[in-house]
Structure formats: C-alpha cells, structure tokens
Amino acid sequence: MRALSTLKRTEDIWAGLAPIQVQGGDLKTCNCVYDYIERMQVFMKTDGGPLNSYVELQWGGPDTVPFKMNIYVEDGSVRPFSFVVETPGGSNALAIRNTDPSGIPLSASVELNLEENDPITNLSDLRDPMIVA
C-alpha cells in the first residue's frame, strides 16, 4: 500500500501543467487522433469564484455515445476539479465549455497517456480492496 506522504499536493500537480485559459462562454477543444492514447486526465480550476463548465468527450467510430458532464464547484481555487476518462481506439475529441454566467475564466489542462503516474493505480493503492454491495 502506498503511503499518503508519497501523493502529490494539488499545488505540485498544477506546477507541472501547462494550462490554457477558457474565458466565460468560450469553448476549447482537444483532438486526440493517435491510437496509442488510452486515457486522459483533465484538470480544471479558477483563480477564485465558481468553476462552472460543460465537458464532452466524443469517441471516434460509429455507434458511439458521447461522454457528457456538467461540473459545478463553488470555489475552483480552493477545490480544483479533475477526472480520468478512458479513450480507447484513438480519434477522440474533448470539448470544455466555460458555462459560468458571471464570466469567471477557468484554467484547464489535459494530460494524455498516464502510464507512468497512473491516477487509477494511485487511488487503488491507498487502501485495501473492499466490496461494496
């Protein structure tokens, strides 16, 4: 089991990222056209105030249903938001729209292929396995 002291702090994670600014009402997209990209982790935060966004992942190929998520965090500087999504098969497009009505910009960053520092493994190493019924 991994010790809690080996996990990165939020500030340390953001220090290693190259985020883009998404102004209020704007839409930013990221196209992932390579077959070897198996997953991505998305990070979002604000410099203060609410984080209010809509995220959509459109998988390539026929008969695919897009992954859609509305995100609201009361203070995006105190509680940044991140998630991991599997992206098998390549030819995926990620869209992030800042839906905050007051126009507060958000910072967003996408990390691709998380093999070395796999967040799912990191989380599963924190505790002993358990069955939830």
Tab-separated table of C-alpha atoms in Angstrom:
chain	number	residue	atom	x	y	z
A	1	MET	CA	0.000	0.000	0.000
A	2	ARG	CA	1.302	3.463	-0.912
A	3	ALA	CA	1.909	5.912	1.903
A	4	LEU	CA	-0.151	9.093	1.833
A	5	SER	CA	3.059	11.131	2.033
A	6	THR	CA	4.059	9.986	-1.487
A	7	LEU	CA	0.988	11.534	-3.098
A	8	LYS	CA	1.390	14.912	-4.786
A	9	ARG	CA	-0.202	18.034	-3.389
A	10	THR	CA	-2.562	19.979	-5.636
A	11	GLU	CA	-0.115	22.872	-5.923
A	12	ASP	CA	2.633	20.491	-7.047
A	13	ILE	CA	0.400	18.939	-9.700
A	14	TRP	CA	-0.573	22.332	-11.127
A	15	ALA	CA	3.064	23.490	-11.109
A	16	GLY	CA	3.876	20.747	-13.631
A	17	LEU	CA	0.994	21.530	-16.010
A	18	ALA	CA	0.686	23.978	-18.905
A	19	PRO	CA	-2.956	25.084	-18.555
A	20	ILE	CA	-4.920	27.161	-21.031
A	21	GLN	CA	-7.421	29.861	-20.093
A	22	VAL	CA	-11.061	29.297	-21.020
A	23	GLN	CA	-12.908	32.603	-20.749
A	24	GLY	CA	-16.579	32.746	-19.731
A	25	GLY	CA	-18.739	31.358	-22.540
A	26	ASP	CA	-15.739	30.088	-24.554
A	27	LEU	CA	-15.222	26.597	-25.912
A	28	LYS	CA	-11.807	24.901	-26.152
A	29	THR	CA	-11.237	21.544	-27.821
A	30	CYS	CA	-8.510	18.924	-27.811
A	31	ASN	CA	-8.311	16.354	-30.596
A	32	CYS	CA	-6.656	13.041	-29.778
A	33	VAL	CA	-6.098	11.275	-33.082
A	34	TYR	CA	-3.488	8.728	-32.033
A	35	ASP	CA	-4.401	5.094	-31.382
A	36	TYR	CA	-1.888	4.747	-28.540
A	37	ILE	CA	-3.674	7.275	-26.304
A	38	GLU	CA	-5.602	5.055	-23.909
A	39	ARG	CA	-6.740	7.593	-21.303
A	40	MET	CA	-6.601	11.232	-20.392
A	41	GLN	CA	-6.797	13.202	-17.188
A	42	VAL	CA	-8.442	16.620	-17.238
A	43	PHE	CA	-7.631	19.288	-14.654
A	44	MET	CA	-9.700	22.445	-14.098
A	45	LYS	CA	-9.571	25.309	-11.613
A	46	THR	CA	-10.290	29.025	-11.235
A	47	ASP	CA	-8.311	31.783	-9.551
A	48	GLY	CA	-11.270	32.359	-7.241
A	49	GLY	CA	-15.013	32.021	-7.605
A	50	PRO	CA	-17.106	29.229	-9.056
A	51	LEU	CA	-15.942	26.703	-11.600
A	52	ASN	CA	-18.888	26.086	-13.886
A	53	SER	CA	-18.281	24.062	-17.059
A	54	TYR	CA	-19.603	21.503	-19.504
A	55	VAL	CA	-17.269	18.756	-20.745
A	56	GLU	CA	-17.927	16.401	-23.636
A	57	LEU	CA	-15.787	13.574	-24.985
A	58	GLN	CA	-16.758	12.370	-28.444
A	59	TRP	CA	-15.332	8.945	-29.254
A	60	GLY	CA	-14.435	8.212	-32.843
A	61	GLY	CA	-16.176	5.489	-34.723
A	62	PRO	CA	-19.753	4.546	-35.489
A	63	ASP	CA	-22.413	3.950	-32.869
A	64	THR	CA	-20.616	5.756	-30.051
A	65	VAL	CA	-22.362	7.683	-27.308
A	66	PRO	CA	-20.516	10.796	-26.136
A	67	PHE	CA	-19.393	11.191	-22.529
A	68	LYS	CA	-21.009	14.374	-21.131
A	69	MET	CA	-20.553	16.039	-17.767
A	70	ASN	CA	-21.737	19.294	-16.190
A	71	ILE	CA	-19.344	20.462	-13.486
A	72	TYR	CA	-20.008	22.951	-10.708
A	73	VAL	CA	-17.608	23.723	-7.877
A	74	GLU	CA	-18.376	26.623	-5.543
A	75	ASP	CA	-14.744	27.835	-5.408
A	76	GLY	CA	-12.431	26.447	-8.082
A	77	SER	CA	-9.298	27.797	-6.405
A	78	VAL	CA	-9.995	26.007	-3.117
A	79	ARG	CA	-11.318	22.813	-4.750
A	80	PRO	CA	-9.856	22.251	-8.225
A	81	PHE	CA	-11.593	19.523	-10.224
A	82	SER	CA	-10.002	16.657	-12.139
A	83	PHE	CA	-11.168	13.417	-13.672
A	84	VAL	CA	-9.778	10.498	-15.651
A	85	VAL	CA	-11.515	9.043	-18.676
A	86	GLU	CA	-10.543	6.058	-20.813
A	87	THR	CA	-10.143	6.915	-24.515
A	88	PRO	CA	-9.574	3.647	-26.374
A	89	GLY	CA	-9.295	3.460	-30.127
A	90	GLY	CA	-7.957	6.908	-30.958
A	91	SER	CA	-9.741	9.644	-32.889
A	92	ASN	CA	-11.354	11.221	-29.820
A	93	ALA	CA	-12.277	14.866	-29.281
A	94	LEU	CA	-12.592	16.575	-25.899
A	95	ALA	CA	-14.545	19.831	-25.558
A	96	ILE	CA	-14.527	22.089	-22.490
A	97	ARG	CA	-17.003	24.965	-22.330
A	98	ASN	CA	-16.896	27.555	-19.563
A	99	THR	CA	-20.577	27.982	-18.663
A	100	ASP	CA	-20.101	30.393	-15.746
A	101	PRO	CA	-22.730	33.162	-16.143
A	102	SER	CA	-20.506	35.759	-14.451
A	103	GLY	CA	-17.694	35.141	-16.965
A	104	ILE	CA	-15.025	33.976	-14.498
A	105	PRO	CA	-12.240	32.314	-16.534
A	106	LEU	CA	-11.082	28.810	-15.750
A	107	SER	CA	-7.735	27.131	-16.289
A	108	ALA	CA	-7.755	23.711	-17.934
A	109	SER	CA	-5.085	21.166	-18.746
A	110	VAL	CA	-5.218	17.712	-20.307
A	111	GLU	CA	-2.631	15.010	-19.669
A	112	LEU	CA	-2.511	12.115	-22.136
A	113	ASN	CA	-1.353	8.520	-21.597
A	114	LEU	CA	-0.857	8.336	-17.876
A	115	GLU	CA	1.158	5.117	-17.789
A	116	GLU	CA	3.988	6.325	-15.509
A	117	ASN	CA	1.791	8.071	-12.951
A	118	ASP	CA	-1.494	6.285	-13.433
A	119	PRO	CA	-4.073	8.002	-11.174
A	120	ILE	CA	-6.327	4.955	-11.050
A	121	THR	CA	-3.480	2.812	-9.689
A	122	ASN	CA	-2.514	5.609	-7.295
A	123	LEU	CA	-6.030	5.702	-5.857
A	124	SER	CA	-6.338	1.941	-5.619
A	125	ASP	CA	-3.019	1.748	-3.751
A	126	LEU	CA	-4.342	3.984	-0.975
A	127	ARG	CA	-6.420	1.363	0.766
A	128	ASP	CA	-7.118	-2.296	0.990
A	129	PRO	CA	-9.638	-3.653	-1.525
A	130	MET	CA	-13.228	-3.843	-0.386
A	131	ILE	CA	-16.522	-4.974	-1.847
A	132	VAL	CA	-19.383	-2.514	-1.935
A	133	ALA	CA	-22.765	-4.194	-2.070
